[in-house]
Tab-separated table of C-alpha atoms and ligand atoms in Angstrom:
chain	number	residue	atom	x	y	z
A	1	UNK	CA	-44.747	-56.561	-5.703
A	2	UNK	CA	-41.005	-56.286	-5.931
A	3	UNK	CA	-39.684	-53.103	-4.531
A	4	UNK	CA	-36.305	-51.411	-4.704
A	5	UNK	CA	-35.065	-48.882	-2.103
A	6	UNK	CA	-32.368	-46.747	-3.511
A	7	UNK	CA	-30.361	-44.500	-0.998
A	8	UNK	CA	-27.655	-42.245	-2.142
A	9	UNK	CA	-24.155	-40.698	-0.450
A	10	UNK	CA	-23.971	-40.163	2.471
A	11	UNK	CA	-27.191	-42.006	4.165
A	12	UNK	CA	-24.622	-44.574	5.140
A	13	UNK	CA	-23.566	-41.901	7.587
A	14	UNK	CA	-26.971	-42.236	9.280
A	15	UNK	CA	-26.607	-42.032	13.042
A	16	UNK	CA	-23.376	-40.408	13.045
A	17	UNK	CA	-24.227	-37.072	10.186
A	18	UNK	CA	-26.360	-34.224	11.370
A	19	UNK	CA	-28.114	-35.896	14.462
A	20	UNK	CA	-30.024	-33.044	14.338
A	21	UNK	CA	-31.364	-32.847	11.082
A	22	UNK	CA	-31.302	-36.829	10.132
A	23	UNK	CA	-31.824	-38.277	13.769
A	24	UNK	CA	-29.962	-40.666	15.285
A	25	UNK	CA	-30.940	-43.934	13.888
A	26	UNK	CA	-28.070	-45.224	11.338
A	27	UNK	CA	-28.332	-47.275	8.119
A	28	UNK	CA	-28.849	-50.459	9.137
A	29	UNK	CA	-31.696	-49.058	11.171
A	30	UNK	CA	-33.454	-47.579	7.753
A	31	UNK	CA	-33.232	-51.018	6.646
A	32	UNK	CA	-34.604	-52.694	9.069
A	33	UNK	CA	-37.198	-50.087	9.709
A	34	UNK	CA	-38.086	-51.317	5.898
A	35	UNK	CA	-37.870	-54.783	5.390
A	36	UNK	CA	-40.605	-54.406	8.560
A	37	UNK	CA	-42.801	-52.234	6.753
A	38	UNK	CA	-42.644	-54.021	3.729
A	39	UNK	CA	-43.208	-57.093	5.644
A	40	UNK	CA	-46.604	-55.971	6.707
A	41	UNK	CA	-47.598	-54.293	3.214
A	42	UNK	CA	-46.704	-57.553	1.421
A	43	UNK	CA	-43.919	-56.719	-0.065
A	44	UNK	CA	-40.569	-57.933	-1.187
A	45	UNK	CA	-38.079	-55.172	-0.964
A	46	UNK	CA	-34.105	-55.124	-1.886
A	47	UNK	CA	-31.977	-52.423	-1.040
A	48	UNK	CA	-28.822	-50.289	-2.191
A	49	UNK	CA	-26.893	-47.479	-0.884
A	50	UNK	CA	-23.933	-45.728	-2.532
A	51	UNK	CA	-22.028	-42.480	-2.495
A	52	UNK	CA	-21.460	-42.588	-6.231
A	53	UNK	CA	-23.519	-41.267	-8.839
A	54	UNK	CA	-22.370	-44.084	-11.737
A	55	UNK	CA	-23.032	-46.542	-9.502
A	56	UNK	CA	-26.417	-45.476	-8.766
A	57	UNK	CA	-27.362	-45.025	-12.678
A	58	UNK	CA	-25.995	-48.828	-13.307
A	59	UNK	CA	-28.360	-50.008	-10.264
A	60	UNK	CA	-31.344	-47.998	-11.606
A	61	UNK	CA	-30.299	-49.545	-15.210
A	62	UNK	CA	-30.313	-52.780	-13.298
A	63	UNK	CA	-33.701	-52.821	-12.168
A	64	UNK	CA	-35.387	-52.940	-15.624
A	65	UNK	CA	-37.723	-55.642	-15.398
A	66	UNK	CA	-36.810	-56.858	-12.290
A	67	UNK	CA	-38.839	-54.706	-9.876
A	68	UNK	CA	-42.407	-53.022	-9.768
A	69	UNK	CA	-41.022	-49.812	-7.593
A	70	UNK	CA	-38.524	-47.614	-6.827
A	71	UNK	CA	-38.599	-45.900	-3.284
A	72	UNK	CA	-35.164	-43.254	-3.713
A	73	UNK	CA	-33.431	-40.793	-2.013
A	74	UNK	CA	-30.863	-39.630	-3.800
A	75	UNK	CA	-29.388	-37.497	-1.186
A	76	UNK	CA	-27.104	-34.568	-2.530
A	77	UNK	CA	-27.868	-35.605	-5.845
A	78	UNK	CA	-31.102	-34.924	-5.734
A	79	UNK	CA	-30.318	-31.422	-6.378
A	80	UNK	CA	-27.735	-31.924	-8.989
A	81	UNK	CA	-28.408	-35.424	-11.449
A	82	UNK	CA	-29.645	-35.093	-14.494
A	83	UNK	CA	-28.405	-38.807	-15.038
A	84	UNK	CA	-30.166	-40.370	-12.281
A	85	UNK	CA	-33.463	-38.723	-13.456
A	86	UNK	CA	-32.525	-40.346	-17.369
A	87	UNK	CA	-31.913	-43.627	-15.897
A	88	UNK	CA	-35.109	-43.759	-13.777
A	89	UNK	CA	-36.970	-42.402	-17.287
A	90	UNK	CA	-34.638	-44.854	-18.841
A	91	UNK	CA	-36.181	-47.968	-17.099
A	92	UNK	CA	-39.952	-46.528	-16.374
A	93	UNK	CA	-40.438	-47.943	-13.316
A	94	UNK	CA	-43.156	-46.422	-10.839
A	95	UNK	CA	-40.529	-44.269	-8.680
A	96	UNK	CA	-41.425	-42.301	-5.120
A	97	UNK	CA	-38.931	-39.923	-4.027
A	98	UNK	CA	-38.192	-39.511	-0.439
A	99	UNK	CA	-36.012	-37.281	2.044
A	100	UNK	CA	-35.763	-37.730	5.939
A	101	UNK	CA	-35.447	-34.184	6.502
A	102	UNK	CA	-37.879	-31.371	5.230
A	103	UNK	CA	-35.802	-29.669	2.219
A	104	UNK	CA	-38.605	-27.555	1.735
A	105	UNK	CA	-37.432	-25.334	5.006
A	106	UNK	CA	-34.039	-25.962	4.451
A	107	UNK	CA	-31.227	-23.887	1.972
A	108	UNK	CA	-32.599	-22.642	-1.252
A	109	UNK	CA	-30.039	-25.283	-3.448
A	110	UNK	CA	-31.950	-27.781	-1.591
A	111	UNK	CA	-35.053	-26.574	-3.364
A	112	UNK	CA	-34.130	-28.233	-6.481
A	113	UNK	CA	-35.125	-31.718	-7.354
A	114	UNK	CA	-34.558	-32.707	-11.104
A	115	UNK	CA	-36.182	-36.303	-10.447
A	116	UNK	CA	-39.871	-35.023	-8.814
A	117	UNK	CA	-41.263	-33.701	-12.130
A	118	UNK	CA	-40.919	-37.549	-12.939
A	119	UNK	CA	-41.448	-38.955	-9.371
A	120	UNK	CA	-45.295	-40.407	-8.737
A	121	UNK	CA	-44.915	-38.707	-5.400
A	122	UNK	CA	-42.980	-37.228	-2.875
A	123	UNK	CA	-42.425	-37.775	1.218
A	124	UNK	CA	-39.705	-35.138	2.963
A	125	UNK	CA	-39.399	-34.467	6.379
A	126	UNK	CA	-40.814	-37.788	7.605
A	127	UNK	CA	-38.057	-39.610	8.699
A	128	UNK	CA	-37.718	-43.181	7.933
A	129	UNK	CA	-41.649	-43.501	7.726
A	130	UNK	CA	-41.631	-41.704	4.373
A	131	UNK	CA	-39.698	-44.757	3.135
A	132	UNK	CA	-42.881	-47.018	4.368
A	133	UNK	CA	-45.048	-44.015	2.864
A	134	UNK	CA	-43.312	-44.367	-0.839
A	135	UNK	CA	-43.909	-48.258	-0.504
A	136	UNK	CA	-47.752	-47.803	0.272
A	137	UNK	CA	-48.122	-45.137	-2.949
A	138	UNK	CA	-46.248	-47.838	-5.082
A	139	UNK	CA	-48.390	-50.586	-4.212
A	140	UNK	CA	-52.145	-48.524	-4.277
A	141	UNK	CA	-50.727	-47.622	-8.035
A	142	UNK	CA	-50.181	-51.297	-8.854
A	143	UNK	CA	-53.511	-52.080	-7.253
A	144	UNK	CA	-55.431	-49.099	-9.259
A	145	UNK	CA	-53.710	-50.155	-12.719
A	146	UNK	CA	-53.622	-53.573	-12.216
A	147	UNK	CA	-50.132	-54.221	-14.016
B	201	DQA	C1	-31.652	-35.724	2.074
B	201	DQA	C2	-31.698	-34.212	1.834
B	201	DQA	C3	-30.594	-33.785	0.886
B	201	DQA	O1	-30.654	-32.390	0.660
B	201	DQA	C4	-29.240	-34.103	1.490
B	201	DQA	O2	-28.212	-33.792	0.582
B	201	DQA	C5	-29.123	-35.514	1.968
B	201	DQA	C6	-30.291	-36.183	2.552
B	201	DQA	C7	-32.684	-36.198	3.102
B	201	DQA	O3	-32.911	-37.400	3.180
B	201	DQA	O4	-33.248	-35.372	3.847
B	201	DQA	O5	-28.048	-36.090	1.967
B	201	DQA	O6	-31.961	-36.371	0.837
């Protein structure tokens, strides 16, 4: 089970952004937190951040036939990318969407997610476990299909 965990802008800020909303554990800390967790779920697991939109579609283009899950949170654009939902419909890849805060109680243009219709599930307002959460829905659904 090959697993890639997608972050987008600004969740290289980690530690230092909103302390109160997004903790203050930084990047490298999400990371670690998630090669651990895949560690004990038996899974391999590659990461990429970026503040860019293009760069995240090329990455989710990139992943086409190389990987068995996406885990993403696609920060900002969550709320605003219609071409990061094409490219992960694009590639049709089991994808689980995550947020470390709960946008559900947050402002109402946070209420918008054009990738969930697509996403096999959701985790917001977790923290960092929702990342090990994502992981553990990708891997029952490989389990349950048998692909
Ligand atoms: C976020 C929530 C988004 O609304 C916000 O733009 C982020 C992070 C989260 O992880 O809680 O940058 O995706």
């Amino acid at each position: 089970m090959k697993i890639l965990v997608i972050n987008g802008p600004n969740i290289n800020m980690l530690g230092i952004r909103e302390k109160n909303i997004y903790g203050a554990q930084t990047y490298d800390d999400l990371v670690e937190f998630c090669k651990n967790g895949a560690k004990e779920l038996g899974a391999e697991v590659d990461f990429f951040q970026s503040n860019h939109e293009g760069a995240l579609v090329d990455t989710i283009q990139a992943a086409y036939g190389k990987y068995d899950g996406i885990v993403i949170n696609p920060a900002a654009y969550t709320h605003t990318s219609v071409a990061i939902l094409d490219a992960l419909k694009a590639v049709s890849i089991p994808t689980v969407e995550v947020h470390i805060s709960d946008v559900s109680a947050r402002e109402d243009f946070r209420q918008i997610s054009y990738i969930r219709p697509y996403c096999v599930a959701t985790f917001a307002g977790l923290g960092f476990k929702g990342y090990t959460e994502a992981m553990k829905v990708l891997i029952q659904g490989k389990e349950t299909h048998g692909e």
